[in-house]
XYZ file of N, CA and C in Angstrom:
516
model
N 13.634 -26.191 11.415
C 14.196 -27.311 10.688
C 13.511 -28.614 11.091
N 13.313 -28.990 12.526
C 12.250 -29.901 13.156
C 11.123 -29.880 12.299
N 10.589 -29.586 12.262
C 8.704 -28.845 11.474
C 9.017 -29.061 10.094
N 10.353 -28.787 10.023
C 10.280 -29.022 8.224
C 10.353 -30.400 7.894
N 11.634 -31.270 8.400
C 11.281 -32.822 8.633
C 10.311 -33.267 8.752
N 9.595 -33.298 9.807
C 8.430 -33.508 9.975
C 7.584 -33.498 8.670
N 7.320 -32.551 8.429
C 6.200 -32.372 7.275
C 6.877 -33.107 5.658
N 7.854 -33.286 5.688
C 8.803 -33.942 4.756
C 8.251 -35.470 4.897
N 8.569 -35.766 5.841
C 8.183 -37.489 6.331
C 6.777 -37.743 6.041
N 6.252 -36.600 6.560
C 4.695 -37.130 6.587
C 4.027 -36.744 4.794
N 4.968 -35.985 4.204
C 4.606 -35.815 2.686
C 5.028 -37.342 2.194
N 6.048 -38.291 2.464
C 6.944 -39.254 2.080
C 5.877 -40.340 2.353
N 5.029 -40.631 3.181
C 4.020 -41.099 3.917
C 2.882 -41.148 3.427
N 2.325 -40.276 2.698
C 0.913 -39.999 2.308
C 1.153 -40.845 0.842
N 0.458 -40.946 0.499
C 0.011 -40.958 -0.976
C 0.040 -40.437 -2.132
N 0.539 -40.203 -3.173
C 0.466 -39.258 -3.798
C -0.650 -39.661 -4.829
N -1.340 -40.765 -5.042
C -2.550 -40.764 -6.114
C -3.421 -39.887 -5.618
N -4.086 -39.169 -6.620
C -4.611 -38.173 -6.589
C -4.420 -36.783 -5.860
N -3.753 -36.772 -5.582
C -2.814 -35.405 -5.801
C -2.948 -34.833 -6.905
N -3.210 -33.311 -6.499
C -3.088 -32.013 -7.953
C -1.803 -31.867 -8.362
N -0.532 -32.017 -7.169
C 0.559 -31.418 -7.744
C 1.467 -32.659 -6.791
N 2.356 -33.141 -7.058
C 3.422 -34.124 -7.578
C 4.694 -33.883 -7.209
N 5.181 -32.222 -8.149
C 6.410 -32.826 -8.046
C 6.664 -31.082 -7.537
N 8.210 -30.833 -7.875
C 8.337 -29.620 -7.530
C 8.904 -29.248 -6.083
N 8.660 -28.353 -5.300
C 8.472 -28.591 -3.729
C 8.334 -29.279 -2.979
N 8.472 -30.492 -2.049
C 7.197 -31.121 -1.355
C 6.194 -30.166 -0.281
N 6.792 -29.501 0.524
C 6.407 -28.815 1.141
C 5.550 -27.740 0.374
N 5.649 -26.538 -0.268
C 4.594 -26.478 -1.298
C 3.323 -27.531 -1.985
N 3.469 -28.531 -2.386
C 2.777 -29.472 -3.319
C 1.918 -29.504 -1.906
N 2.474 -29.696 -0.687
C 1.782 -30.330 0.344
C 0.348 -29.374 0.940
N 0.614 -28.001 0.623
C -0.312 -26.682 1.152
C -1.371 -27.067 -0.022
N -0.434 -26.990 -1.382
C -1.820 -26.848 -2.541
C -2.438 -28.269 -2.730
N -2.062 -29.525 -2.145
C -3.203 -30.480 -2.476
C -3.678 -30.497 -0.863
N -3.260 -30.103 0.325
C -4.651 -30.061 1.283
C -5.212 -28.659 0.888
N -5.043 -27.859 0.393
C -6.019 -26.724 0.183
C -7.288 -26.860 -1.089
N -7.037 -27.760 -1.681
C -7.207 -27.269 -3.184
C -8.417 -28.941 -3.376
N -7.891 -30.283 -2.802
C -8.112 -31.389 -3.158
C -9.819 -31.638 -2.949
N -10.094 -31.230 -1.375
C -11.599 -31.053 -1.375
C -12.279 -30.311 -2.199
N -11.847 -28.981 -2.420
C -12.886 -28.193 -3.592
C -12.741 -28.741 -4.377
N -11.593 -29.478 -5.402
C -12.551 -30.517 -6.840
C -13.091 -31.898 -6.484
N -13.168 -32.182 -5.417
C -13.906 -33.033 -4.953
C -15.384 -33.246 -5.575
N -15.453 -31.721 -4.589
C -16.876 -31.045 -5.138
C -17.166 -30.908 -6.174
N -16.384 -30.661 -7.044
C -16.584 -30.608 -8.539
C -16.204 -29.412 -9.436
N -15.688 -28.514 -8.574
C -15.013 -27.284 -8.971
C -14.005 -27.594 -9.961
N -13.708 -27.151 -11.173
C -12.674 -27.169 -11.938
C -11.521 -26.918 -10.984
N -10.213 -27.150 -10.734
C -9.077 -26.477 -10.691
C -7.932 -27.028 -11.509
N -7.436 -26.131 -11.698
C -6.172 -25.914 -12.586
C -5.236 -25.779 -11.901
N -4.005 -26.677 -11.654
C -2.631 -26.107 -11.403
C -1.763 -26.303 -12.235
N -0.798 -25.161 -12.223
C 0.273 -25.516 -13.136
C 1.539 -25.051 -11.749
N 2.550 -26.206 -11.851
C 3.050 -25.848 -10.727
C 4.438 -25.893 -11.196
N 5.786 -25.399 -11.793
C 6.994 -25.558 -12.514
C 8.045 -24.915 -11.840
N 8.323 -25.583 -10.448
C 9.514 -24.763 -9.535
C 10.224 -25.964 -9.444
N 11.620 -25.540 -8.944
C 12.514 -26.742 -8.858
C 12.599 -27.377 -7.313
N 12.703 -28.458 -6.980
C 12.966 -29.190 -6.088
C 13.541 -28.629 -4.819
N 15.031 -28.347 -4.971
C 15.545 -27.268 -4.393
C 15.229 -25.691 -4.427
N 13.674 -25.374 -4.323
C 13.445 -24.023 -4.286
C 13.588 -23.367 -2.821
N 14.084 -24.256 -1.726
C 13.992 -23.898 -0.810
C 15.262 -22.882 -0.856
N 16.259 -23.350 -1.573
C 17.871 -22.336 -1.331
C 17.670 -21.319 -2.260
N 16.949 -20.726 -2.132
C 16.282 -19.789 -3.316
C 15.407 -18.734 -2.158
N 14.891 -18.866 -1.512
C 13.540 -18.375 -0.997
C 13.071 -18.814 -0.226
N 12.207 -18.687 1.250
C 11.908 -18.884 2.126
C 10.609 -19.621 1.789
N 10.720 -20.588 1.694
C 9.636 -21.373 1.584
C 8.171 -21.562 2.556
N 8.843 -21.617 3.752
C 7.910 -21.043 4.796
C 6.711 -19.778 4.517
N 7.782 -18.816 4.104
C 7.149 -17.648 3.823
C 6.180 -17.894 2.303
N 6.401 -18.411 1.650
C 5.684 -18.721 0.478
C 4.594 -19.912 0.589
N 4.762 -20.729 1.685
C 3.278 -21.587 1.957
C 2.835 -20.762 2.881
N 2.787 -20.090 3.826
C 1.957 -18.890 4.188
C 1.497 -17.907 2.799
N 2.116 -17.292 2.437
C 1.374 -16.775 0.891
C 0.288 -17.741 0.289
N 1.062 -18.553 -0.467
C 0.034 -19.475 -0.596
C -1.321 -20.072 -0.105
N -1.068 -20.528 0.759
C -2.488 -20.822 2.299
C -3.677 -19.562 1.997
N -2.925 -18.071 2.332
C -3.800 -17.389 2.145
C -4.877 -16.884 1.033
N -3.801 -17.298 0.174
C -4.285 -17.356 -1.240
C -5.682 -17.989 -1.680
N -5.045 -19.395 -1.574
C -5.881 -20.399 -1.517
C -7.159 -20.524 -0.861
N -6.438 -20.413 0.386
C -8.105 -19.932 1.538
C -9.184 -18.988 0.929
N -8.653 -17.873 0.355
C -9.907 -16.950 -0.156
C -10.239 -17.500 -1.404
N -9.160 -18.083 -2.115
C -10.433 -18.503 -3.400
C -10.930 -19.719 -2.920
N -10.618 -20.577 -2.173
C -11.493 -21.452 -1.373
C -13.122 -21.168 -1.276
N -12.740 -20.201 -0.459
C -13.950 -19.461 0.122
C -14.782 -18.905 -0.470
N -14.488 -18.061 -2.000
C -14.921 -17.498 -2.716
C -15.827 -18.378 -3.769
N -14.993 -19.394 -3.767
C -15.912 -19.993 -5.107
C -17.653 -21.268 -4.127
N -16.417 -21.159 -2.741
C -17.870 -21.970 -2.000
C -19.309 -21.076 -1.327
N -18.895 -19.476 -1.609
C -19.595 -18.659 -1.583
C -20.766 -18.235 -2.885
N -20.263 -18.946 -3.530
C -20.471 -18.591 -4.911
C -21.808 -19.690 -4.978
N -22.866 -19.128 -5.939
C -24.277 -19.728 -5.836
C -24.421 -20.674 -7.136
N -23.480 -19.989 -7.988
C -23.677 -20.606 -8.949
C -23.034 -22.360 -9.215
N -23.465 -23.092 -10.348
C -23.538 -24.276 -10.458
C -21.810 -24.819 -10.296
N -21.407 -25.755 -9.626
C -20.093 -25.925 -9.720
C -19.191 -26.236 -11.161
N -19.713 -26.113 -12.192
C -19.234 -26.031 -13.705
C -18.798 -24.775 -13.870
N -19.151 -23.824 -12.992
C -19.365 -22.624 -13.516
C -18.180 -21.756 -12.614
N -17.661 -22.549 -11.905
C -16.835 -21.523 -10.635
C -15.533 -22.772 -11.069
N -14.201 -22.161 -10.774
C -13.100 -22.488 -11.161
C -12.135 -21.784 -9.896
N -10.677 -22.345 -9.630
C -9.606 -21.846 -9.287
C -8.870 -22.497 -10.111
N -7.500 -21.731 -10.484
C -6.642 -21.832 -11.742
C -5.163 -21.524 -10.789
N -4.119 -21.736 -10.443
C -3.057 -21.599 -9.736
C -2.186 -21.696 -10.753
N -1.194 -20.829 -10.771
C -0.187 -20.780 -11.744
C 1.024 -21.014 -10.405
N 2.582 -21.847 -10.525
C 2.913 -21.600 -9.982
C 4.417 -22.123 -10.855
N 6.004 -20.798 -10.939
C 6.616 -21.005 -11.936
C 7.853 -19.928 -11.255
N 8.995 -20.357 -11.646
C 9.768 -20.115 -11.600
C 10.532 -19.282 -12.950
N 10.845 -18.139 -13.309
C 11.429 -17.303 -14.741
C 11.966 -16.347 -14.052
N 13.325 -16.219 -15.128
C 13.875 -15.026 -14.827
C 14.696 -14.606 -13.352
N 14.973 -15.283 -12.905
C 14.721 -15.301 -11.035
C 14.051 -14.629 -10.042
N 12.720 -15.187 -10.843
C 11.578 -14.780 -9.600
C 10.924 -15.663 -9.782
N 10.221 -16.263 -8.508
C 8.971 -16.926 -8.379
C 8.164 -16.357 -9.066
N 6.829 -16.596 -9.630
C 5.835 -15.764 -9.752
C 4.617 -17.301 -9.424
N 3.604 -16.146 -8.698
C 2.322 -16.767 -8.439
C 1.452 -16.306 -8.807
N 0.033 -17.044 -9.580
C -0.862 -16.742 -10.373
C -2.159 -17.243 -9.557
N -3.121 -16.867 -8.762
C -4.450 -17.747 -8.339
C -5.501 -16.831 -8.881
N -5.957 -17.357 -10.121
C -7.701 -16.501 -10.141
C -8.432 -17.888 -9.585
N -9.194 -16.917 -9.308
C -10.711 -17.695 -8.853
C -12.041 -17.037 -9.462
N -12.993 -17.878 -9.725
C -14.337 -17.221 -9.689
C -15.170 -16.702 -8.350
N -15.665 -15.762 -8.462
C -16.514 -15.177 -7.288
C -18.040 -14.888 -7.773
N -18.784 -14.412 -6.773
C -19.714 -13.796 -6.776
C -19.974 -12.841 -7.622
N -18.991 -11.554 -7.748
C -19.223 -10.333 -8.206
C -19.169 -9.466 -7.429
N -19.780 -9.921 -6.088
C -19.393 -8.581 -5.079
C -18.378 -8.163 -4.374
N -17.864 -7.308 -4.031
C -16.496 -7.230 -3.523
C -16.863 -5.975 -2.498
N -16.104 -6.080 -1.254
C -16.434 -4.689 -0.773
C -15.360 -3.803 -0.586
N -14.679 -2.986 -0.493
C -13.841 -2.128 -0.565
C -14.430 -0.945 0.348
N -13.152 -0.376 0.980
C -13.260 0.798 1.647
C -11.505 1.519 2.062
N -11.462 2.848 1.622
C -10.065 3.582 1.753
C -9.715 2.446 0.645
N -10.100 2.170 -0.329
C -9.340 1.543 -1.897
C -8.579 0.155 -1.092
N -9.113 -0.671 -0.443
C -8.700 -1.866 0.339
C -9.824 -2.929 0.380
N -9.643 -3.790 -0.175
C -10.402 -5.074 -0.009
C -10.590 -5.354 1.105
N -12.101 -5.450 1.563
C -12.380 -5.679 2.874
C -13.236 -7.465 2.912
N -12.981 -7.782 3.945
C -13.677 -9.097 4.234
C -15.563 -9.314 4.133
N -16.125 -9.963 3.692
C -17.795 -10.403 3.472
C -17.855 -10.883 4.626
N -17.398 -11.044 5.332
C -17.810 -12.649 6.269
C -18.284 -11.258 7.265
N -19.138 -11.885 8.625
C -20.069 -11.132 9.172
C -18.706 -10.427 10.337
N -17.931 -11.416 10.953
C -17.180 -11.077 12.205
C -15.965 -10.292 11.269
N -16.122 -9.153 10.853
C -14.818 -8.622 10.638
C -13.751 -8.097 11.464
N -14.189 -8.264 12.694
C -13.359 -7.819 13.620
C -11.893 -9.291 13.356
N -12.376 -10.529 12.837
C -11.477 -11.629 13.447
C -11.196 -12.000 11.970
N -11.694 -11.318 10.955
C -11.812 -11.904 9.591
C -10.956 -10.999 8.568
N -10.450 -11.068 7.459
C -9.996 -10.202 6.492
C -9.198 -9.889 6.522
N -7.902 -10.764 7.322
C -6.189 -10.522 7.200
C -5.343 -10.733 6.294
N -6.129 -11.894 5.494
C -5.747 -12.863 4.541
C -4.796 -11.782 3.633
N -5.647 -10.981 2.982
C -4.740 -9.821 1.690
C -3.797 -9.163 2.243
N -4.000 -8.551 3.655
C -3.433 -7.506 4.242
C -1.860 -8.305 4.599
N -2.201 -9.562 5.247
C -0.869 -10.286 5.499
C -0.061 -10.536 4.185
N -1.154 -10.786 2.841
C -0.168 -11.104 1.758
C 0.293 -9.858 1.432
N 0.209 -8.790 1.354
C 0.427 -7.520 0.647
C 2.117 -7.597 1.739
N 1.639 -7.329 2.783
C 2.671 -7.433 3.894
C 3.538 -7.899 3.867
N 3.652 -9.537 3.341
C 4.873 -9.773 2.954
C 5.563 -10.097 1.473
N 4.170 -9.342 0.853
C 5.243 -8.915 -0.722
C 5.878 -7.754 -0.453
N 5.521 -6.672 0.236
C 6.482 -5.405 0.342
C 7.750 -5.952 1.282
N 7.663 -6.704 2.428
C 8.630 -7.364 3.132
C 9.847 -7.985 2.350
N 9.541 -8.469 1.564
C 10.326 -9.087 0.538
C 10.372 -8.346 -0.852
N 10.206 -7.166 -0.950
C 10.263 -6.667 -1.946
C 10.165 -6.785 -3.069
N 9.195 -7.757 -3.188
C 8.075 -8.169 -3.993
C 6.933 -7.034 -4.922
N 6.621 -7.812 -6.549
C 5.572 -7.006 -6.388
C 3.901 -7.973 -6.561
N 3.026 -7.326 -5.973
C 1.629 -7.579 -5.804
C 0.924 -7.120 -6.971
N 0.049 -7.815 -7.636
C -1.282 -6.856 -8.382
C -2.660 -7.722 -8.013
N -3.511 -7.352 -7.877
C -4.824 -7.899 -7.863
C -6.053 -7.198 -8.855
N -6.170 -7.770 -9.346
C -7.262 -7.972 -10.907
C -8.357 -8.233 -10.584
N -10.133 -7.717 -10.909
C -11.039 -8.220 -11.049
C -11.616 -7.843 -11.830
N -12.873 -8.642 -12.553
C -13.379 -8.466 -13.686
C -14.623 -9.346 -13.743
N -15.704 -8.858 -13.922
C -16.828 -9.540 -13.396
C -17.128 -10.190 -12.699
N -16.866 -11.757 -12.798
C -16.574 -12.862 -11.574
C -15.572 -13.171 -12.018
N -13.953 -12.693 -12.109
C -13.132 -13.365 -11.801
C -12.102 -12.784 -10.795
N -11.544 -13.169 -9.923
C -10.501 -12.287 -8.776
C -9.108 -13.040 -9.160
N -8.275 -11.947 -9.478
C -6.889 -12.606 -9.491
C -5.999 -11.634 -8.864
N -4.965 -12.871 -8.442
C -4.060 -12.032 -7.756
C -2.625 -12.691 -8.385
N -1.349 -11.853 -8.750
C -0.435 -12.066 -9.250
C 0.763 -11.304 -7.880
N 1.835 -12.029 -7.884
C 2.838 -12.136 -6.686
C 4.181 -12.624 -7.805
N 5.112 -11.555 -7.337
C 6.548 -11.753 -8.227
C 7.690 -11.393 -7.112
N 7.846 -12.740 -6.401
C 9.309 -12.714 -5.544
C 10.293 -13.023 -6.437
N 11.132 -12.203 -5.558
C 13.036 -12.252 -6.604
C 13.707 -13.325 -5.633
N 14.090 -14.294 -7.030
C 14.783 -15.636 -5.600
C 16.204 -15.172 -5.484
N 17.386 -15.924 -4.549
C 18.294 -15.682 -4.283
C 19.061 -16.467 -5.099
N 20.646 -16.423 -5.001
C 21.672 -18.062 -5.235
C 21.259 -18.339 -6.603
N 20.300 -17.797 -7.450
C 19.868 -18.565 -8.591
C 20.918 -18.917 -9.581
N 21.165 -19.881 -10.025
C 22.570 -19.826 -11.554
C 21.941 -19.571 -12.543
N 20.808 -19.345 -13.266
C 19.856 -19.077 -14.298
C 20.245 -17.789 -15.108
C-alpha cells in the first residue's frame, strides 16, 4: 500500500503532456508511458488504446497486471529495436479494455521474422539465455495463476499476444 502511494504521488507529480495514455489507471498509464514513450521517440509508430476504469484496482490485482504488462512491453520493446528495418516500418499497437468482466490485453508488435522455439516454447534471441527469456514464461504463469486465458499469434513480422483476466466485484 506504501509503494502504491508512492507511485500515485509521483504519477500526480510528473507531467502528463505527452503522455500515450492519460487516463484510466494511474498506476497502469504509469508502466505504459515509461515503457512505450522512448520507442516513439524514436519514431516507431505506437498505438494505444487504453479503456479501463479508474477504479480497476477493486476489480483485479493491479500489481499483477503492471508486471504482465512490463513484460509485455519489454519484448516488443526489444523486438521492434531488434528489428533492422526502417522505423516507419516497425510498430507496437497495445490494446487495453475492459468487456464483459474481463480485462483483456492486446500487444502486437513488429519483429524480425525470426523466432526460436524449442519443446513448442518460445525461447529467448539474446546470447545469455541462461539470465534471459522469462519474460513469456512468467506471463503464461500468471495467466494460468489467475485463470486466465493466453494466446500468442505470429505471422510474418507480426507477434501478438492476447491475455483475458476475469475481474472481480464487477456491477456490469
Amino acid at each position: 500500500e506504501s509503494a502504491e502511494t508512492d507511485l500515485r504521488q509521483l504519477i500526480t507529480d510528473i507531467s502528463s503532456s505527452g503522455n500515450l495514455v492519460q487516463d484510466g489507471d494511474p498506476v497502469l498509464a504509469a508502466v505504459i508511458n515509461y515503457k512505450l514513450t522512448d520507442v516513439q521517440a524514436s519514431g516507431v509508430p505506437v498505438r494505444c488504446q487504453v479503456d479501463v476504469p479508474d477504479d480497476l484496482k477493486e476489480h483485479i490485482n493491479v500489481q499483477m497486471v503492471s508486471i504482465l504488462l512490463g513484460n509485455l512491453l519489454d519484448n516488443a520493446v526489444r523486438a521492434v529495436q531488434e528489428d533492422e528495418r526502417a522505423a516507419d516500418e516497425k510498430y507496437i499497437d497495445l490494446k487495453l479494455s475492459v468487456r464483459l468482466g474481463t480485462l483483456l490485453i492486446v500487444v502486437a508488435n513488429s519483429f524480425d521474422g525470426y523466432l526460436r522455439m524449442a519443446h513448442g516454447q518460445y525461447q529467448t534471441t539474446k546470447t545469455d539465455q541462461q539470465n534471459h527469456g522469462l519474460g513469456l514464461a512468467a506471463i503464461r504463469q500468471i495467466v494460468e495463476n489467475q485463470q486466465g486465458d493466453l494466446a500468442i499469434e505470429t505471422t510474418g513480422t507480426e507477434f501478438k499476444v492476447r491475455i483475458k483476466l476475469f475481474l472481480e466485484n464487477l456491477e456490469k
